[in-house]
Short mmCIF file of C-alpha atoms in Angstrom, two decimals:
data_model
loop_
_atom_site.label_atom_id
_atom_site.label_comp_id
_atom_site.label_asym_id
_atom_site.label_seq_id
_atom_site.Cartn_x
_atom_site.Cartn_y
_atom_site.Cartn_z
CA MET A 1 -56.02 -42.06 95.19
CA PRO A 2 -57.36 -44.03 98.27
CA PRO A 3 -56.98 -42.43 101.62
CA PHE A 4 -53.69 -42.69 102.94
CA LEU A 5 -54.12 -45.17 105.86
CA GLU A 6 -56.16 -47.49 103.65
CA THR A 7 -53.80 -47.63 100.96
CA ILE A 8 -50.73 -48.41 103.11
CA ARG A 9 -52.82 -50.85 105.20
CA GLU A 10 -53.62 -52.73 101.82
CA ARG A 11 -50.18 -52.67 100.53
CA GLY A 12 -48.56 -53.83 103.76
CA PHE A 13 -46.94 -50.99 105.32
CA LEU A 14 -48.83 -50.49 108.40
CA HIS A 15 -47.67 -52.14 111.73
CA GLN A 16 -48.77 -49.91 114.53
CA CYS A 17 -50.52 -46.43 114.49
CA THR A 18 -51.60 -44.12 117.62
CA ASP A 19 -55.16 -43.22 117.44
CA ALA A 20 -55.91 -44.47 113.86
CA ASP A 21 -59.11 -42.72 113.88
CA ARG A 22 -58.05 -39.22 114.82
CA LEU A 23 -55.39 -39.71 112.40
CA ARG A 24 -57.56 -40.62 109.81
CA SER A 25 -59.76 -37.66 110.50
CA LEU A 26 -56.69 -35.21 110.41
CA LEU A 27 -55.34 -36.58 107.08
CA ASP A 28 -58.94 -36.02 105.72
CA GLY A 29 -58.08 -32.31 105.72
CA PRO A 30 -55.49 -29.98 104.04
CA PRO A 31 -51.91 -31.02 103.69
CA VAL A 32 -50.29 -32.48 106.98
CA PRO A 33 -46.50 -32.35 107.20
CA ALA A 34 -44.95 -35.83 108.30
CA TYR A 35 -41.36 -37.02 108.66
CA VAL A 36 -39.24 -39.88 108.78
CA GLY A 37 -35.65 -39.65 110.02
CA PHE A 38 -32.54 -40.93 108.79
CA ASP A 39 -29.41 -40.84 110.22
CA CYS A 40 -26.09 -40.29 107.91
CA THR A 41 -24.02 -43.12 108.62
CA ALA A 42 -23.07 -43.72 104.79
CA ASP A 43 -23.05 -42.00 101.80
CA SER A 44 -26.20 -43.92 100.66
CA LEU A 45 -29.09 -45.73 101.95
CA HIS A 46 -29.87 -49.40 101.40
CA VAL A 47 -32.72 -51.54 100.42
CA GLY A 48 -33.61 -51.94 104.47
CA SER A 49 -34.37 -48.20 104.46
CA LEU A 50 -36.88 -48.59 101.37
CA VAL A 51 -40.21 -49.09 103.05
CA SER A 52 -39.55 -45.85 104.77
CA ILE A 53 -38.77 -44.01 101.65
CA MET A 54 -41.74 -45.66 99.87
CA LEU A 55 -43.97 -44.74 102.76
CA LEU A 56 -42.95 -41.24 102.35
CA ARG A 57 -43.71 -41.56 98.47
CA ARG A 58 -47.02 -43.02 99.23
CA TYR A 59 -47.75 -39.96 101.69
CA GLN A 60 -46.89 -37.47 98.91
CA GLN A 61 -49.21 -39.06 96.25
CA ALA A 62 -52.00 -38.98 99.12
CA GLY A 63 -51.44 -35.01 98.82
CA HIS A 64 -49.82 -34.47 101.92
CA LYS A 65 -45.98 -33.00 102.49
CA PRO A 66 -43.17 -35.38 103.38
CA VAL A 67 -40.32 -34.15 105.29
CA VAL A 68 -36.94 -35.74 105.23
CA LEU A 69 -35.29 -35.40 108.64
CA MET A 70 -31.50 -35.72 108.00
CA GLY A 71 -29.73 -36.66 111.47
CA GLY A 72 -26.59 -34.26 111.13
CA GLY A 73 -26.77 -33.91 114.92
CA THR A 74 -28.18 -37.43 116.13
CA THR A 75 -25.54 -39.28 113.68
CA ARG A 76 -22.86 -37.87 116.30
CA VAL A 77 -24.61 -39.61 118.92
CA GLY A 78 -25.76 -42.87 116.88
CA ASP A 79 -29.02 -44.92 117.45
CA PRO A 80 -28.78 -47.77 119.69
CA SER A 81 -31.99 -49.38 117.87
CA GLY A 82 -31.07 -52.83 116.51
CA LYS A 83 -27.32 -52.49 117.21
CA GLU A 84 -25.33 -54.93 119.32
CA GLU A 85 -22.32 -52.04 119.89
CA ALA A 86 -22.05 -48.58 119.48
CA ARG A 87 -21.65 -47.20 115.67
CA PRO A 88 -17.83 -45.38 114.92
CA LEU A 89 -18.32 -41.92 115.59
CA LEU A 90 -18.09 -39.66 112.23
CA SER A 91 -16.43 -36.33 111.54
CA ASP A 92 -18.58 -33.30 110.58
CA GLU A 93 -17.00 -33.80 107.27
CA GLN A 94 -17.94 -37.37 106.60
CA ILE A 95 -21.55 -36.56 107.99
CA ALA A 96 -21.93 -33.83 105.40
CA ALA A 97 -20.64 -35.98 102.49
CA ASN A 98 -22.85 -38.72 103.57
CA MET A 99 -25.90 -36.42 103.66
CA ALA A 100 -25.25 -35.22 100.12
CA GLY A 101 -25.30 -39.04 98.81
CA ILE A 102 -28.37 -39.83 100.79
CA ARG A 103 -30.02 -36.46 99.08
CA ARG A 104 -29.56 -38.02 95.57
CA VAL A 105 -31.63 -41.09 96.85
CA PHE A 106 -34.36 -38.99 97.59
CA GLU A 107 -34.45 -36.99 94.43
CA GLN A 108 -35.39 -40.28 92.85
CA PHE A 109 -38.49 -40.90 94.93
CA LEU A 110 -40.08 -37.52 96.23
CA THR A 111 -40.76 -34.23 94.49
CA PHE A 112 -38.89 -31.40 96.47
CA GLY A 113 -40.18 -27.66 96.22
CA ASP A 114 -42.00 -25.01 97.87
CA GLY A 115 -45.44 -26.39 97.35
CA LEU A 116 -47.94 -27.49 99.91
CA SER A 117 -47.36 -31.24 99.19
CA ASP A 118 -44.02 -30.68 98.03
CA ALA A 119 -41.24 -32.60 99.88
CA VAL A 120 -38.66 -30.92 102.13
CA MET A 121 -35.18 -32.09 103.69
CA VAL A 122 -34.14 -30.47 107.01
CA ASN A 123 -31.34 -31.27 109.21
CA ASN A 124 -31.57 -31.79 112.94
CA ALA A 125 -27.92 -30.34 113.59
CA ASP A 126 -29.76 -26.87 112.95
CA TRP A 127 -31.25 -27.02 116.43
CA LEU A 128 -29.74 -29.69 118.33
CA ASP A 129 -25.92 -28.05 117.67
CA GLY A 130 -27.34 -24.90 119.31
CA LEU A 131 -28.59 -26.50 122.62
CA SER A 132 -27.34 -25.71 126.17
CA TYR A 133 -26.62 -28.67 128.13
CA ILE A 134 -28.43 -27.60 131.62
CA PRO A 135 -31.11 -25.55 130.12
CA PHE A 136 -31.93 -28.41 127.96
CA LEU A 137 -31.82 -31.02 130.82
CA ARG A 138 -34.10 -28.50 133.07
CA GLU A 139 -36.51 -27.85 130.28
CA TYR A 140 -37.03 -31.31 128.50
CA GLY A 141 -35.00 -33.81 130.56
CA ARG A 142 -37.22 -33.85 133.88
CA HIS A 143 -40.05 -35.11 131.30
CA PHE A 144 -38.16 -38.78 130.80
CA SER A 145 -38.47 -41.52 133.22
CA VAL A 146 -35.31 -43.36 133.45
CA ASN A 147 -37.37 -46.27 134.49
CA ARG A 148 -39.49 -46.02 131.07
CA MET A 149 -36.36 -45.69 128.89
CA LEU A 150 -34.68 -48.95 130.40
CA SER A 151 -37.63 -50.61 129.26
CA MET A 152 -37.34 -49.43 125.73
CA ASP A 153 -36.51 -52.29 123.28
CA SER A 154 -33.52 -50.18 121.91
CA VAL A 155 -31.79 -50.07 125.37
CA ARG A 156 -33.25 -53.51 127.09
CA LEU A 157 -31.83 -56.00 124.51
CA ARG A 158 -28.55 -54.30 124.87
CA LEU A 159 -28.44 -54.59 128.63
CA ASP A 160 -29.92 -58.06 128.37
CA ARG A 161 -27.35 -59.38 126.34
CA GLN A 162 -24.62 -57.83 128.54
CA GLN A 163 -23.33 -55.37 125.96
CA THR A 164 -22.13 -51.85 126.47
CA LEU A 165 -24.52 -49.13 126.07
CA SER A 166 -22.88 -45.57 126.34
CA PHE A 167 -24.50 -42.76 128.12
CA LEU A 168 -24.18 -40.91 124.71
CA GLU A 169 -26.41 -43.66 122.91
CA PHE A 170 -28.83 -43.44 125.93
CA ASN A 171 -29.38 -39.85 125.05
CA TYR A 172 -30.63 -40.77 121.62
CA ALA A 173 -34.11 -41.31 122.51
CA ILE A 174 -34.31 -38.01 124.16
CA LEU A 175 -32.81 -35.96 121.06
CA GLN A 176 -35.36 -37.93 118.60
CA SER A 177 -38.01 -36.92 121.10
CA TYR A 178 -36.87 -33.39 120.88
CA ASP A 179 -36.74 -33.45 117.14
CA PHE A 180 -40.74 -34.22 116.68
CA VAL A 181 -41.42 -31.43 119.04
CA GLU A 182 -39.01 -29.00 117.09
CA LEU A 183 -40.45 -29.94 113.85
CA ALA A 184 -44.13 -29.57 115.12
CA ARG A 185 -43.06 -26.12 116.23
CA ARG A 186 -41.03 -24.98 112.59
CA LEU A 187 -42.96 -26.91 110.04
CA GLY A 188 -46.60 -28.18 111.73
CA CYS A 189 -45.28 -31.80 111.72
CA ARG A 190 -47.85 -33.95 113.23
CA LEU A 191 -47.21 -37.28 112.37
CA GLN A 192 -43.65 -39.18 112.53
CA MET A 193 -43.27 -42.53 110.80
CA GLY A 194 -40.72 -45.19 111.05
CA GLY A 195 -39.59 -48.57 111.10
CA SER A 196 -41.02 -50.63 114.11
CA ASP A 197 -37.81 -50.50 116.09
CA GLN A 198 -38.50 -46.82 116.47
CA TRP A 199 -41.92 -47.25 118.22
CA GLY A 200 -40.71 -46.39 121.54
CA ASN A 201 -38.56 -43.23 120.73
CA ILE A 202 -41.76 -42.00 118.53
CA VAL A 203 -44.29 -42.72 121.61
CA SER A 204 -41.78 -40.58 123.55
CA GLY A 205 -41.74 -37.83 121.15
CA ILE A 206 -45.71 -37.74 121.17
CA ASP A 207 -45.62 -37.57 125.24
CA LEU A 208 -43.04 -34.60 125.41
CA GLY A 209 -45.30 -32.97 122.49
CA ARG A 210 -48.02 -33.05 124.67
CA ARG A 211 -46.30 -32.26 127.91
CA VAL A 212 -44.19 -29.00 126.77
CA GLU A 213 -46.49 -27.83 123.64
CA GLY A 214 -49.80 -29.19 124.42
CA VAL A 215 -49.85 -30.42 120.74
CA GLU A 216 -51.55 -33.88 119.60
CA LEU A 217 -48.81 -35.53 117.87
CA PHE A 218 -49.22 -38.93 115.96
CA GLY A 219 -46.88 -42.18 115.20
CA LEU A 220 -47.13 -44.95 112.62
CA THR A 221 -44.45 -47.92 112.25
CA THR A 222 -43.93 -50.41 109.44
CA PRO A 223 -43.21 -53.98 110.02
CA LEU A 224 -39.60 -55.53 109.98
CA ILE A 225 -39.25 -56.65 106.46
CA GLU A 226 -37.42 -60.11 106.18
CA THR A 227 -37.34 -62.48 103.37
CA ALA A 228 -39.50 -65.42 103.19
CA SER A 229 -36.58 -67.50 104.31
CA GLY A 230 -35.88 -65.40 107.58
CA ALA A 231 -33.29 -63.23 106.42
CA LYS A 232 -32.97 -59.68 106.94
CA MET A 233 -34.07 -57.62 103.94
CA GLY A 234 -31.57 -55.86 101.68
CA LYS A 235 -28.67 -58.12 102.98
CA THR A 236 -26.79 -60.50 100.58
CA ALA A 237 -23.86 -62.73 100.68
CA SER A 238 -21.79 -59.71 99.28
CA GLY A 239 -23.46 -56.98 101.55
CA ALA A 240 -25.84 -54.37 101.58
CA VAL A 241 -27.69 -53.39 98.54
CA TRP A 242 -27.27 -49.61 98.24
CA LEU A 243 -29.60 -47.27 96.33
CA ASN A 244 -26.78 -45.13 94.82
CA ALA A 245 -25.87 -46.34 91.51
CA GLU A 246 -22.28 -45.75 92.37
CA ARG A 247 -22.30 -48.27 95.17
CA VAL A 248 -24.53 -50.92 93.57
CA SER A 249 -24.98 -50.64 89.67
CA PRO A 250 -28.61 -50.43 88.39
CA TYR A 251 -27.72 -54.21 86.80
CA ASN A 252 -26.97 -55.40 90.20
CA TYR A 253 -29.94 -53.89 91.78
CA TRP A 254 -32.28 -55.35 88.95
CA GLN A 255 -30.68 -58.61 89.37
CA PHE A 256 -31.39 -58.26 93.31
CA TRP A 257 -35.06 -58.01 92.81
CA ARG A 258 -34.80 -60.57 89.92
CA ASN A 259 -33.66 -63.09 92.38
CA THR A 260 -36.44 -62.66 95.04
CA GLU A 261 -37.74 -65.96 96.82
CA ASP A 262 -40.93 -66.97 95.37
CA GLY A 263 -42.57 -66.52 98.51
CA ASP A 264 -42.05 -63.03 98.60
CA VAL A 265 -42.73 -61.78 95.20
CA GLY A 266 -46.50 -60.36 95.98
CA ARG A 267 -45.36 -58.74 99.12
CA PHE A 268 -42.54 -57.12 97.61
CA LEU A 269 -44.70 -55.92 94.71
CA ARG A 270 -47.18 -54.30 97.00
CA LEU A 271 -44.14 -52.69 98.84
CA PHE A 272 -41.50 -51.72 96.61
CA THR A 273 -43.50 -51.20 93.43
CA GLU A 274 -46.48 -49.16 92.04
CA VAL A 275 -48.14 -52.17 90.16
CA PRO A 276 -51.94 -52.04 91.14
CA ILE A 277 -53.40 -54.53 93.50
CA GLU A 278 -55.45 -56.25 90.80
CA GLU A 279 -52.29 -56.98 88.74
CA ILE A 280 -50.23 -58.26 91.66
CA MET A 281 -52.83 -60.47 92.46
CA ARG A 282 -52.91 -61.99 89.31
CA LEU A 283 -48.95 -62.26 89.30
CA GLU A 284 -48.12 -63.61 92.67
CA ALA A 285 -51.08 -66.54 91.46
CA LEU A 286 -48.71 -67.69 88.86
CA GLU A 287 -46.76 -70.94 89.57
CA GLY A 288 -43.67 -72.57 88.27
CA HIS A 289 -41.36 -71.16 85.53
CA GLU A 290 -44.17 -68.49 84.80
CA LEU A 291 -43.58 -67.05 88.29
CA ASN A 292 -40.15 -65.70 86.68
CA ASP A 293 -42.38 -63.48 84.66
CA ALA A 294 -43.57 -61.72 87.92
CA LYS A 295 -40.23 -61.43 89.43
CA LYS A 296 -38.94 -59.55 86.01
CA VAL A 297 -41.83 -57.20 86.63
CA LEU A 298 -40.84 -56.46 90.25
CA ALA A 299 -37.36 -56.00 89.04
CA ASP A 300 -38.21 -53.67 86.15
CA ALA A 301 -40.59 -51.71 88.34
CA ALA A 302 -38.28 -51.40 91.54
CA THR A 303 -35.36 -50.57 89.25
CA ALA A 304 -37.37 -47.83 87.34
CA LEU A 305 -38.27 -45.95 90.72
CA CYS A 306 -34.75 -46.10 92.13
CA HIS A 307 -32.43 -45.73 88.60
CA GLY A 308 -35.06 -44.42 86.30
CA GLY A 309 -37.11 -46.54 83.38
CA GLY A 310 -33.91 -46.14 81.06
CA ALA A 311 -31.70 -47.67 83.61
CA ALA A 312 -34.23 -50.68 84.32
CA ARG A 313 -34.88 -51.30 80.74
CA GLN A 314 -30.82 -51.66 79.96
CA ALA A 315 -30.75 -53.71 82.99
CA ALA A 316 -33.41 -56.12 81.90
CA GLU A 317 -31.90 -56.43 78.08
CA THR A 318 -28.58 -57.10 79.62
CA ALA A 319 -29.73 -59.96 81.62
CA ARG A 320 -31.89 -61.30 78.72
CA ARG A 321 -28.87 -61.32 76.57
CA ALA A 322 -26.44 -62.68 79.16
CA PHE A 323 -28.74 -65.47 80.35
CA GLU A 324 -31.53 -66.18 78.20
CA GLN A 325 -29.35 -65.86 74.85
CA GLY A 326 -26.16 -67.17 76.19
CA GLU A 327 -24.52 -63.72 74.85
CA ALA A 328 -21.22 -61.93 76.29
CA ALA A 329 -23.72 -59.05 76.88
CA GLN A 330 -22.56 -55.52 76.57
CA GLY A 331 -23.74 -53.24 79.50
CA LEU A 332 -22.51 -55.48 82.21
CA PRO A 333 -21.11 -53.59 85.41
CA GLU A 334 -17.28 -52.63 84.84
CA ILE A 335 -14.09 -51.52 86.77
CA GLU A 336 -10.82 -50.45 85.34
CA VAL A 337 -7.61 -51.97 87.04
CA PRO A 338 -4.36 -50.47 86.22
CA ARG A 339 -2.15 -52.50 83.82
CA GLY A 340 0.63 -52.90 85.83
CA GLU A 341 -1.24 -54.45 88.65
CA LEU A 342 -2.72 -56.96 86.07
CA GLU A 343 0.52 -57.73 84.81
CA ALA A 344 1.85 -58.71 88.17
CA GLY A 345 -1.48 -60.45 89.06
CA ILE A 346 -4.06 -59.70 91.85
CA PRO A 347 -5.22 -62.22 94.22
CA ALA A 348 -8.57 -63.55 93.23
CA PHE A 349 -9.93 -62.96 96.55
CA ALA A 350 -8.67 -59.27 96.56
CA LEU A 351 -10.00 -58.89 93.05
CA LEU A 352 -13.59 -60.07 93.73
CA GLN A 353 -14.09 -57.78 96.42
CA ARG A 354 -12.70 -54.90 94.23
CA ALA A 355 -15.22 -55.53 91.60
CA GLY A 356 -18.13 -55.29 94.38
CA LEU A 357 -18.80 -58.78 94.12
CA ALA A 358 -17.90 -59.44 97.83
CA ASP A 359 -18.28 -56.87 100.69
CA THR A 360 -15.23 -58.23 102.35
CA ARG A 361 -12.11 -60.15 101.71
CA SER A 362 -13.33 -62.71 104.01
CA ALA A 363 -16.65 -62.99 102.27
CA ALA A 364 -14.82 -63.32 99.12
CA ARG A 365 -12.91 -66.13 100.39
CA ARG A 366 -15.81 -67.97 101.24
CA LEU A 367 -17.32 -67.47 97.92
CA ILE A 368 -14.33 -69.14 95.97
CA ARG A 369 -14.25 -72.06 98.55
CA GLY A 370 -17.88 -72.43 97.89
CA GLY A 371 -17.63 -72.82 94.05
CA GLY A 372 -19.71 -69.69 93.76
CA ALA A 373 -16.95 -67.65 92.18
CA ARG A 374 -15.88 -67.61 88.22
CA LEU A 375 -13.38 -66.13 86.28
CA ASN A 376 -14.35 -66.07 82.41
CA ASP A 377 -17.23 -68.61 83.16
CA GLN A 378 -14.86 -70.84 84.80
CA PRO A 379 -14.23 -71.75 88.47
CA ILE A 380 -11.73 -69.90 90.15
CA GLY A 381 -9.41 -72.55 91.59
CA GLY A 382 -8.20 -70.99 94.84
CA GLU A 383 -8.27 -67.89 97.05
CA GLU A 384 -4.70 -66.94 96.39
CA ARG A 385 -4.85 -67.91 92.71
CA LEU A 386 -3.47 -64.73 90.88
CA VAL A 387 -5.66 -62.99 88.12
CA GLY A 388 -4.13 -61.12 85.40
CA LEU A 389 -3.16 -60.17 81.91
CA ALA A 390 -2.44 -63.76 81.04
CA ASP A 391 -6.04 -65.03 81.43
CA MET A 392 -6.92 -62.11 78.95
CA GLU A 393 -5.66 -63.97 76.16
CA GLY A 394 -8.17 -62.98 72.89
CA LEU A 395 -10.48 -60.96 75.31
CA SER A 396 -10.88 -57.34 75.95
CA ALA A 397 -11.58 -57.79 79.59
CA LEU A 398 -11.92 -60.36 82.20
CA LYS A 399 -15.23 -61.52 83.55
CA LEU A 400 -15.83 -62.13 87.31
CA SER A 401 -19.00 -63.70 88.51
CA ALA A 402 -20.48 -64.58 91.66
CA GLY A 403 -23.18 -67.12 91.22
CA ARG A 404 -25.02 -67.44 88.06
CA LYS A 405 -26.52 -63.82 87.87
CA ARG A 406 -23.89 -61.30 89.06
CA HIS A 407 -21.14 -60.57 86.75
CA VAL A 408 -18.31 -57.68 86.36
CA LEU A 409 -15.99 -56.97 83.77
CA VAL A 410 -12.62 -56.17 84.76
CA ARG A 411 -10.64 -54.03 81.85
CA PRO A 412 -7.21 -52.97 82.01
CA ALA A 413 -6.83 -49.00 82.56
#
């Protein structure tokens, strides 16, 4: 396996790094713990977090120890980075449930255990919850310049737009910096990694470690990933592309990657799969209809990493039968709806959202108005059209579609 920094540079992960030469020397030695933090704002992560997840996977493959930091404490505060308004505050029960869902994601990508390079998952509530306010301010708050904090992107952008930034959120950078110091003490973490929007927080943590512990810490960030058309990675017309199968089925996940824009195929193969670079160079050079073969390789490989090889093969076979052979393939995602509701009829826009083909009812309405929603392969005439048992004559299930490639079967329960 090539050295970690060279591998991630070659595959497009590396955006910024503090003192790359000294970090390279450190990583040439015994396993070094490094972490990425994830707040518990939902019961799954989505494709927007996949760069950081793959970065941890690459780190483990290079022989080092990945640390997954769950923000059981900082989720109560809310990271203002990239946000136009404060996140809703979650209860302790919601945070715990979200953390359990997120752990299932990481179990697909990392090997957890007690070995030197085995991954560990920790919760920053373990040390943040016990802090005393005045002693914490005296010991750590004095090392933070408000002038510098106001210049950080996460703060400055909100203020420039005259959007409210609460004192609660303003504290986030201090708590994240303290996390770095605490992980250095507890686990010997020397490196924090994250998205480019976390650069200011990471550098603050490095500075705090030097001031209070005299330890040399390092930071590394990944670039902001956008599609070739400029859209935010992991967002679709129907909402976020989640990594848990309960949120987005393996079939729909496979379809997301299959629908990658032509200009993104090579870059996404580098970032989100383990296909060798030489093969990626061959695939991204394909043109016209042949480029679809590269997209299928991307979909197969990305889905296998997230959901397993069996789920990837089943999704690919379902797609082949449904779209290449024109069959009503078995294996499409399904939902069950009480027969009584179908007897009365359900508004088309509501059923589309319920089936997961639209994130919100307003998105479902737009999908219908735009002609992208179909029932049993026929356009849905109107947003309020009632869908029910009358549409199932001779069928065992209703087939709802969003565009040409996303389908859900609706069965009466």
